mmCIF file of C-alpha atoms in Angstrom:
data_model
loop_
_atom_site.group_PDB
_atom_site.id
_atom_site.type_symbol
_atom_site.label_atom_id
_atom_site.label_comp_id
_atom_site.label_asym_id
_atom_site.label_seq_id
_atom_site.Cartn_x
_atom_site.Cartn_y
_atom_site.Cartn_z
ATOM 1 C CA UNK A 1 34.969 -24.386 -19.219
ATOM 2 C CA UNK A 2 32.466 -25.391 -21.596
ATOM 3 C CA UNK A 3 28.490 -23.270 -20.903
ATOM 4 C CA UNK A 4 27.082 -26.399 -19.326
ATOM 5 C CA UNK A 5 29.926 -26.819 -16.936
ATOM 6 C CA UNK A 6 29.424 -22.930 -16.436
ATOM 7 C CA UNK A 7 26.150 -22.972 -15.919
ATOM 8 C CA UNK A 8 26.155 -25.865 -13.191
ATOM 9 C CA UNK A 9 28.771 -24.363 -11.409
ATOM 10 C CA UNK A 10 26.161 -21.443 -10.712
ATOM 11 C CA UNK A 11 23.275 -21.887 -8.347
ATOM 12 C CA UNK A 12 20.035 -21.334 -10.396
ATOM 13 C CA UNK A 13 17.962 -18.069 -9.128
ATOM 14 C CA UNK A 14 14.645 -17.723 -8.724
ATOM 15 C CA UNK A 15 11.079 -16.091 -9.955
ATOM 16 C CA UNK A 16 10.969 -13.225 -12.216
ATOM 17 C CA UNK A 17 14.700 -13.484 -12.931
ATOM 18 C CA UNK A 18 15.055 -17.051 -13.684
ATOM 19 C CA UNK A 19 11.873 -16.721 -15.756
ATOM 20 C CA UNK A 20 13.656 -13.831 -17.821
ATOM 21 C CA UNK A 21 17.104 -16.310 -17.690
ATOM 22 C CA UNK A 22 15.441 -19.071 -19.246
ATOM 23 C CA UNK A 23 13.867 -17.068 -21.864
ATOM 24 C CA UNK A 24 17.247 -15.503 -22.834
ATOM 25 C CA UNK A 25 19.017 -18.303 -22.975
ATOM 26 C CA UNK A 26 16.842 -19.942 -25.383
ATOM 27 C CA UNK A 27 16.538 -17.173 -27.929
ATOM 28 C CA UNK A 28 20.186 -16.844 -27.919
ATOM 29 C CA UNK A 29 20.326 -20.728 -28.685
ATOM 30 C CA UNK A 30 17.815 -20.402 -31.127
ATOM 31 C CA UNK A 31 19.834 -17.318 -32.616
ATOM 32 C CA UNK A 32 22.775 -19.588 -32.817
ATOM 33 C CA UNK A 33 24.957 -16.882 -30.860
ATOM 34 C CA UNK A 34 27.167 -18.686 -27.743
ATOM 35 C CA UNK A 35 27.616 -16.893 -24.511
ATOM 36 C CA UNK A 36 30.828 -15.173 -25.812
ATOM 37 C CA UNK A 37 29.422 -13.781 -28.961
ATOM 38 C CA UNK A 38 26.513 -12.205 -27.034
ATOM 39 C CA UNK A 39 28.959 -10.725 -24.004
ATOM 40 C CA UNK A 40 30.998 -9.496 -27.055
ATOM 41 C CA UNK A 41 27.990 -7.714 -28.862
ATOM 42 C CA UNK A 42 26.127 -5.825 -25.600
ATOM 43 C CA UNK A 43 29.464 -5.405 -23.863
ATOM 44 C CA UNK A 44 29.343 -8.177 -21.304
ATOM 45 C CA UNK A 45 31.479 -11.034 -20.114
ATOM 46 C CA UNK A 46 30.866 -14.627 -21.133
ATOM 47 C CA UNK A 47 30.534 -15.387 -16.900
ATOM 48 C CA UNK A 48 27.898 -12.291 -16.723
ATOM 49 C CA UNK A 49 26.015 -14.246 -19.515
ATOM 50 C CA UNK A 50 25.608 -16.685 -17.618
ATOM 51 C CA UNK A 51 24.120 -15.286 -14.913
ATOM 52 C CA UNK A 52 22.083 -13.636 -16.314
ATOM 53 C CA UNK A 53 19.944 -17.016 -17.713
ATOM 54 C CA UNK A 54 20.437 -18.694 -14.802
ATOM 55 C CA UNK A 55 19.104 -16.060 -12.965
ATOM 56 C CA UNK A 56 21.514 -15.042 -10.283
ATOM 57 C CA UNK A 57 21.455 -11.375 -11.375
ATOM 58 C CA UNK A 58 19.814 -8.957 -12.702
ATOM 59 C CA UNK A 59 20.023 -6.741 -15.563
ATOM 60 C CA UNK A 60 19.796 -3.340 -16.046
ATOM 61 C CA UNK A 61 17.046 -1.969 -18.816
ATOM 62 C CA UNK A 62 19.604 -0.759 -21.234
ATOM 63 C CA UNK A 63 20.918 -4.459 -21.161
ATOM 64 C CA UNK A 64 17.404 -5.944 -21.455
ATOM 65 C CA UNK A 65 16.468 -3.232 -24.651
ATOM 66 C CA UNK A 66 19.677 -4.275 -26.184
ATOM 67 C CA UNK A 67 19.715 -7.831 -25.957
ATOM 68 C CA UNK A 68 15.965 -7.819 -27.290
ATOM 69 C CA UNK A 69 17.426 -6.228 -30.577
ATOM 70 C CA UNK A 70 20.691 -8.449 -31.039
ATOM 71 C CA UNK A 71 18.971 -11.584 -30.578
ATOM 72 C CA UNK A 72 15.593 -10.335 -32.806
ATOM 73 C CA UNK A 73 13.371 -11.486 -29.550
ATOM 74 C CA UNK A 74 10.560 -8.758 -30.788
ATOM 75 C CA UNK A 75 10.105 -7.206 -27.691
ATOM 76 C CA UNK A 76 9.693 -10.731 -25.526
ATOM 77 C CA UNK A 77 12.763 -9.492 -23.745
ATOM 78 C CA UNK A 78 11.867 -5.791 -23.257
ATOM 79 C CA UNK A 79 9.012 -6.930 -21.619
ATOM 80 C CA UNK A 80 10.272 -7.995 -18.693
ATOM 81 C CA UNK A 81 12.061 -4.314 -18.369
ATOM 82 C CA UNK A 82 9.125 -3.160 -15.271
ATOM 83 C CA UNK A 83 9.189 -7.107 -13.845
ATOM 84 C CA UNK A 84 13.279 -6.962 -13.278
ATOM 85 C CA UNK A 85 12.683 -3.427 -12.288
ATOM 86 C CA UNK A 86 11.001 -4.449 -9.617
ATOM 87 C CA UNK A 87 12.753 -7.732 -8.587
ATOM 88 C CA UNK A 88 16.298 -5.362 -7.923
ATOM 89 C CA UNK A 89 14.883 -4.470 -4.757
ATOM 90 C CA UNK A 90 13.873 -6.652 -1.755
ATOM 91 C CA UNK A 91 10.602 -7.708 -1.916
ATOM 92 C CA UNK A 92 9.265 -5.695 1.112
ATOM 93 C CA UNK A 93 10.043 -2.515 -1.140
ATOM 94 C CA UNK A 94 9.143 -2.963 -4.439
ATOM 95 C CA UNK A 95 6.118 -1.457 -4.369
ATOM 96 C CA UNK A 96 7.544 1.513 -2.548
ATOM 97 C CA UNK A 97 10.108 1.875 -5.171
ATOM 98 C CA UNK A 98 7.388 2.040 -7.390
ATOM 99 C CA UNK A 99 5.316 4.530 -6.177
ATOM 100 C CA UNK A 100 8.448 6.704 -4.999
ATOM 101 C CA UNK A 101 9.016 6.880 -9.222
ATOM 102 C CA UNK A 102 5.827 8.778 -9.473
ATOM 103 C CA UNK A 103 6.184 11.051 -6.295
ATOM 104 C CA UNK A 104 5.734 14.972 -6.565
ATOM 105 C CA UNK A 105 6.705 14.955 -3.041
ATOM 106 C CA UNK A 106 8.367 12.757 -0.793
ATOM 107 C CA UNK A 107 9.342 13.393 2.613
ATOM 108 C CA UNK A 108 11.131 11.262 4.734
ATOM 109 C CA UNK A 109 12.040 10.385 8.447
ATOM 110 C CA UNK A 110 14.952 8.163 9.305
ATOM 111 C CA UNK A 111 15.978 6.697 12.600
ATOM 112 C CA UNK A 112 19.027 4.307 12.165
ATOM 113 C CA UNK A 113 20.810 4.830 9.051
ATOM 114 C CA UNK A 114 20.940 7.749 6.371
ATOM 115 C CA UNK A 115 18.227 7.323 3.985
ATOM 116 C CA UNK A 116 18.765 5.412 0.658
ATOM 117 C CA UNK A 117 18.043 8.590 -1.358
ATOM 118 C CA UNK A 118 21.168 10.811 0.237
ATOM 119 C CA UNK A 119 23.207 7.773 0.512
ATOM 120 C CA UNK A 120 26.755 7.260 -0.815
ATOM 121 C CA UNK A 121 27.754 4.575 -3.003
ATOM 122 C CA UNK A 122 30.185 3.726 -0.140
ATOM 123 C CA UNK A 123 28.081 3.929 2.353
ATOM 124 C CA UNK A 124 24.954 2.031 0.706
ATOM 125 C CA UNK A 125 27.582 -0.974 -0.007
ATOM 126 C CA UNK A 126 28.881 -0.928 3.714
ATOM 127 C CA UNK A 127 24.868 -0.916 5.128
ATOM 128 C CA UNK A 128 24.221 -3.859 2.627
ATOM 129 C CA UNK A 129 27.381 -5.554 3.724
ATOM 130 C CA UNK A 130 26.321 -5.950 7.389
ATOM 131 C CA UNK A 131 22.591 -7.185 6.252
ATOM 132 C CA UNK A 132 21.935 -10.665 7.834
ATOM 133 C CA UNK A 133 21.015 -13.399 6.669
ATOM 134 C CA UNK A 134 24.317 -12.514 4.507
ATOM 135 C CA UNK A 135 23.830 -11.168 0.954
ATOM 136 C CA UNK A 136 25.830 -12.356 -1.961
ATOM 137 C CA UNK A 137 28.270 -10.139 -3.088
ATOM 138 C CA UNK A 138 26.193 -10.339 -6.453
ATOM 139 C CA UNK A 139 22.944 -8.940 -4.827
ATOM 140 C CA UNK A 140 24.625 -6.143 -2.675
ATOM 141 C CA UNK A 141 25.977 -5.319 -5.768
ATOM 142 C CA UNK A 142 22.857 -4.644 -7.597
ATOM 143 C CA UNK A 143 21.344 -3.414 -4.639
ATOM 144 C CA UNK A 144 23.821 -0.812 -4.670
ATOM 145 C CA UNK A 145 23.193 0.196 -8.304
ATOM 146 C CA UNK A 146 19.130 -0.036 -7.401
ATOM 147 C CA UNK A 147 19.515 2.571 -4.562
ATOM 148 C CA UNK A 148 21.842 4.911 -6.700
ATOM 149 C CA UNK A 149 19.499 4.595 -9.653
ATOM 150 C CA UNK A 150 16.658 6.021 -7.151
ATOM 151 C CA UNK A 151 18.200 9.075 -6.571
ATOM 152 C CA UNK A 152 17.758 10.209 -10.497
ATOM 153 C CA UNK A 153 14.857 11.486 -8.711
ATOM 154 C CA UNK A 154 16.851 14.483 -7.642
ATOM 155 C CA UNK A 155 17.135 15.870 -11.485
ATOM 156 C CA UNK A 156 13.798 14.626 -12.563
ATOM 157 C CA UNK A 157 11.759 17.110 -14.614
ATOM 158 C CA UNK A 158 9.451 18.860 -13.112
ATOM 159 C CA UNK A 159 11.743 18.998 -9.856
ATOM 160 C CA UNK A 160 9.337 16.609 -7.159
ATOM 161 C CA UNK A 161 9.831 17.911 -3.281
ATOM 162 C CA UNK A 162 12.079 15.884 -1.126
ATOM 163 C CA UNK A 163 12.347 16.598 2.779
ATOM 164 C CA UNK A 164 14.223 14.817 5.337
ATOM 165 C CA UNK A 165 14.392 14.590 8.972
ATOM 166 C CA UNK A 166 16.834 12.634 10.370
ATOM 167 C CA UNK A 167 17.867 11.922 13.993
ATOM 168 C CA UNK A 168 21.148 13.366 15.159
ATOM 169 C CA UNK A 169 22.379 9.609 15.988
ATOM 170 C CA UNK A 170 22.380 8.791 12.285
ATOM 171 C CA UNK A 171 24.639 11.754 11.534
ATOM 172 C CA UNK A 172 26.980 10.441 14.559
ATOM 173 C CA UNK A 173 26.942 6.806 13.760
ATOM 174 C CA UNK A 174 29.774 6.283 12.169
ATOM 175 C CA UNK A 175 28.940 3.380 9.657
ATOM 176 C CA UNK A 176 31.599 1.914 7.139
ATOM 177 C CA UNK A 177 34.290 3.804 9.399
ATOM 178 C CA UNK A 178 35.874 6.983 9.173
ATOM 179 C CA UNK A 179 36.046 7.956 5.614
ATOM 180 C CA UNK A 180 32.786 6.696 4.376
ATOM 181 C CA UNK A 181 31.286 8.382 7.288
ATOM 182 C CA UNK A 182 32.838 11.376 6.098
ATOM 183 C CA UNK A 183 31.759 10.877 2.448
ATOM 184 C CA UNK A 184 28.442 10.640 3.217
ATOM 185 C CA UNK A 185 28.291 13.634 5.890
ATOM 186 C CA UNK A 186 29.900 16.008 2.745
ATOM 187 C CA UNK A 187 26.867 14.226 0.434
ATOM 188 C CA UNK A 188 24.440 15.285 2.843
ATOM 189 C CA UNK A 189 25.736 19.014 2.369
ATOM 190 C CA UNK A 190 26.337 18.506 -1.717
ATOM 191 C CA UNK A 191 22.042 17.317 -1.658
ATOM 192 C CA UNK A 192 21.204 20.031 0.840
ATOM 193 C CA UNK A 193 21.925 22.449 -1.750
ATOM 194 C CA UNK A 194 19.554 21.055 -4.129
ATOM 195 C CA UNK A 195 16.211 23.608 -4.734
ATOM 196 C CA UNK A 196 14.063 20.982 -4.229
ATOM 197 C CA UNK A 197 15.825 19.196 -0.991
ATOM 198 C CA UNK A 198 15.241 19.950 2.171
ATOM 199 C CA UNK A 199 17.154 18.173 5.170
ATOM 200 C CA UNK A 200 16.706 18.744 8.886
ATOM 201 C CA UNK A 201 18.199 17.351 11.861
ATOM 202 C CA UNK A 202 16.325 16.023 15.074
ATOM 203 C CA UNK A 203 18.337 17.199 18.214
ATOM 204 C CA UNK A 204 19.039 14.274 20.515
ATOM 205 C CA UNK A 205 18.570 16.846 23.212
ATOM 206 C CA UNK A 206 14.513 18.057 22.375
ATOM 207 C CA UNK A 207 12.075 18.105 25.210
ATOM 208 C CA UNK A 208 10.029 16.591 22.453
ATOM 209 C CA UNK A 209 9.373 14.537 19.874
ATOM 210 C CA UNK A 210 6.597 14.167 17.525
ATOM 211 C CA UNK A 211 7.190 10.433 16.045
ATOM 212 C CA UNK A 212 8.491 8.164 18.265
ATOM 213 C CA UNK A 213 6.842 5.270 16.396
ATOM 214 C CA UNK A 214 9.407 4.874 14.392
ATOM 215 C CA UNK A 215 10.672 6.060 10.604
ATOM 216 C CA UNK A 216 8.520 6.541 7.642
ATOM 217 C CA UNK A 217 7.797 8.237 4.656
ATOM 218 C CA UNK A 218 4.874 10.365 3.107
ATOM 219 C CA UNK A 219 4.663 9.751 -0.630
ATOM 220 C CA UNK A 220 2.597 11.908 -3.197
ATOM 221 C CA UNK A 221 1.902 10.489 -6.054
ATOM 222 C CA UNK A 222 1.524 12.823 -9.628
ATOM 223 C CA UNK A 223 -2.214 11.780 -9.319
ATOM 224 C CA UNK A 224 -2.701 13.348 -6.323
ATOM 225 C CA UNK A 225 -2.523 9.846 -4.022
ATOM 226 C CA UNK A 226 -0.907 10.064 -0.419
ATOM 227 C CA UNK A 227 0.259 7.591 1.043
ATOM 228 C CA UNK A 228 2.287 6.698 4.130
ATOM 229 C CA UNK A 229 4.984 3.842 4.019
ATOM 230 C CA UNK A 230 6.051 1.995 7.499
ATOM 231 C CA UNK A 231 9.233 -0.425 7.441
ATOM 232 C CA UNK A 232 10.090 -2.762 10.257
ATOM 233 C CA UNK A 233 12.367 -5.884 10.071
ATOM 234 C CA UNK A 234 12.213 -6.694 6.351
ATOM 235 C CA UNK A 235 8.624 -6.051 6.390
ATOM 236 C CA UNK A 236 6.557 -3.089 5.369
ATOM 237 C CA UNK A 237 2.917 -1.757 4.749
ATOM 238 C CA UNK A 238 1.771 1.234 2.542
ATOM 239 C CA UNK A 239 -1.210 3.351 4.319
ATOM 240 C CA UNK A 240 -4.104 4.959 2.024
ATOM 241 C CA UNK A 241 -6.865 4.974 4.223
ATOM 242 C CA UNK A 242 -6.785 9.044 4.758
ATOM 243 C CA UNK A 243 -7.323 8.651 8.910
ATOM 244 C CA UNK A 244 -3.633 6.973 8.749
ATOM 245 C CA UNK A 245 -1.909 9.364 6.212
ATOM 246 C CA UNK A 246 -3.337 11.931 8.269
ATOM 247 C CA UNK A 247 -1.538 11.528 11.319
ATOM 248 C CA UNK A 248 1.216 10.535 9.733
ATOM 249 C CA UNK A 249 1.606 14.040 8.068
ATOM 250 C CA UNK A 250 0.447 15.497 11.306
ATOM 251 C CA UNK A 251 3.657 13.663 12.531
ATOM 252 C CA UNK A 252 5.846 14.544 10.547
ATOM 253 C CA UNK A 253 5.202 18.624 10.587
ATOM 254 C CA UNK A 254 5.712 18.381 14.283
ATOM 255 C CA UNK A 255 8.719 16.714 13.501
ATOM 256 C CA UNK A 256 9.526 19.342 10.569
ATOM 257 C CA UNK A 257 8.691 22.417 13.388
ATOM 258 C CA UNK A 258 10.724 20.830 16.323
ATOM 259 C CA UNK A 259 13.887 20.108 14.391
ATOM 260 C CA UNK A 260 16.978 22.444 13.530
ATOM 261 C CA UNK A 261 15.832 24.343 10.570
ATOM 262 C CA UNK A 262 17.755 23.458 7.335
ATOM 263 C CA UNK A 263 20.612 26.124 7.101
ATOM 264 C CA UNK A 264 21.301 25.012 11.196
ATOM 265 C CA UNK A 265 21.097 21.298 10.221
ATOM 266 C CA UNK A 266 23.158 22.016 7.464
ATOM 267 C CA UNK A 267 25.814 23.935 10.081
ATOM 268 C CA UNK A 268 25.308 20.874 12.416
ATOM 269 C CA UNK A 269 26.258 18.810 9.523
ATOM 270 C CA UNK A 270 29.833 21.020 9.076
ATOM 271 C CA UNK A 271 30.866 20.893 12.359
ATOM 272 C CA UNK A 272 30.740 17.303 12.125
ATOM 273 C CA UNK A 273 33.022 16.917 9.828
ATOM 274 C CA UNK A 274 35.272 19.938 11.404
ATOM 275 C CA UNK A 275 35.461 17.555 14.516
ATOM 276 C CA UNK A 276 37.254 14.925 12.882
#
């Protein structure tokens, strides 16, 4: 299949990615180096090539660093390393996903699923499988690689402070089926070991409850900025104003004080997995 017959047999992208596409594309032409050559000499397919410029994925920063230097682009490429950064996640989160980067602290509540941070690579692919509107198996692809590459977080130096509280039903909910479920419950013990992680479980049986709102997380940023972060159906809002952030911290220690401490959320955790 010649590239043009290639290329119209994928669907064109959009924004930041077709933008970076369009660029490759034509300093590789101008380079005189065909879609082969260049797969060959940053260790991609000819197909991946192509999908690249026509912007139906996205590549990764050592891809974007590499390609700048084997087609001479003089940083026009490497540019675009923060812009495809960003585009990797869905739109209502990239500016989470940049702020969560410069945490010293993050602490988290989750409600449905197991948050992206602990999650399996399993697990992450089976939660983006059962997204509607359906996703491509391109994007849940690279949104699988985006929410693994957040949890570098975990080894970042010096060590930030990650809490979680997390409702029992998302430990019981057995999502991707048995062995994923499983997977994730013995990642959730591997991370609770972590210095810097904390994880506690919300009973399903407390009298009370100090969030009923709904998840979200408290974010501290290396410049001493808190912020809260709210997500509801695809849509989300960061807080600064310090009334909001307040009660949302107040929140969440009431949630920190009325759920199983860590070692017993970490026992809860075992028996879980002892039960099946």
């Amino acid at each position: 299949m010649s590239e043009e017959a290639q290329e119209d047999h994928e669907a064109p992208g959009t924004g930041i990615p077709l933008v970076f596409g369009r660029l490759l594309k034509r300093l590789r032409v101008q380079a005189g180096v065909d879609r082969a050559e260049l797969g060959r000499r940053t260790g991609y397919s000819a197909a991946t090539i192509t999908s690249f410029e026509v912007g139906r994925r996205i590549p990764n920063e050592k891809f974007i660093r590499q390609v700048d230097g084997v087609l001479d682009a003089g940083g026009m490429l490497a540019d675009f390393v923060e812009d495809m950064d960003r585009a990797q996640y869905p739109t209502f989160f990239q500016d989470a996903a940049k702020l969560e980067k410069q945490a010293v602290a993050l602490h988290v509540f989750a409600v449905q699923a197991v948050p992206g941070l602990l999650q399996t690579e399993d697990y992450a692919r089976a939660v983006f499988t059962m997204w509607r509107p359906v996703l491509s198996m391109e994007t849940i692809e690279e949104r699988v690689t985006a929410r693994l590459a957040r949890q570098e977080i975990f080894a970042r130096q010096p060590a930030p402070t990650v809490t979680f509280v997390m409702e029992e039903s998302v430990l019981c909910r057995r999502l991707g089926g048995i062995a994923v479920w499983r997977g994730q419950l013995e990642q959730i013990l591997l991370d609770g070991q972590r210095r810097n992680v904390e994880i506690q479980v919300m009973p399903n049986d407390r009298p009370e409850h100090g969030a009923l709102d709904g998840p979200f997380t408290l974010i501290e940023t290396t410049s001493g900025r808190r912020i809260a972060y709210a997500e509801a159906h695809k849509h989300s809002r960061l807080f600064t104003e310090r009334s909001t952030v307040r009660e949302a911290e107040e929140q969440y220690s009431l949630l920190r004080a009325q759920a199983l401490t860590p070692d017993k959320s970490l026992e809860f955790v075992e028996k879980l997995l002892g039960e099946t």
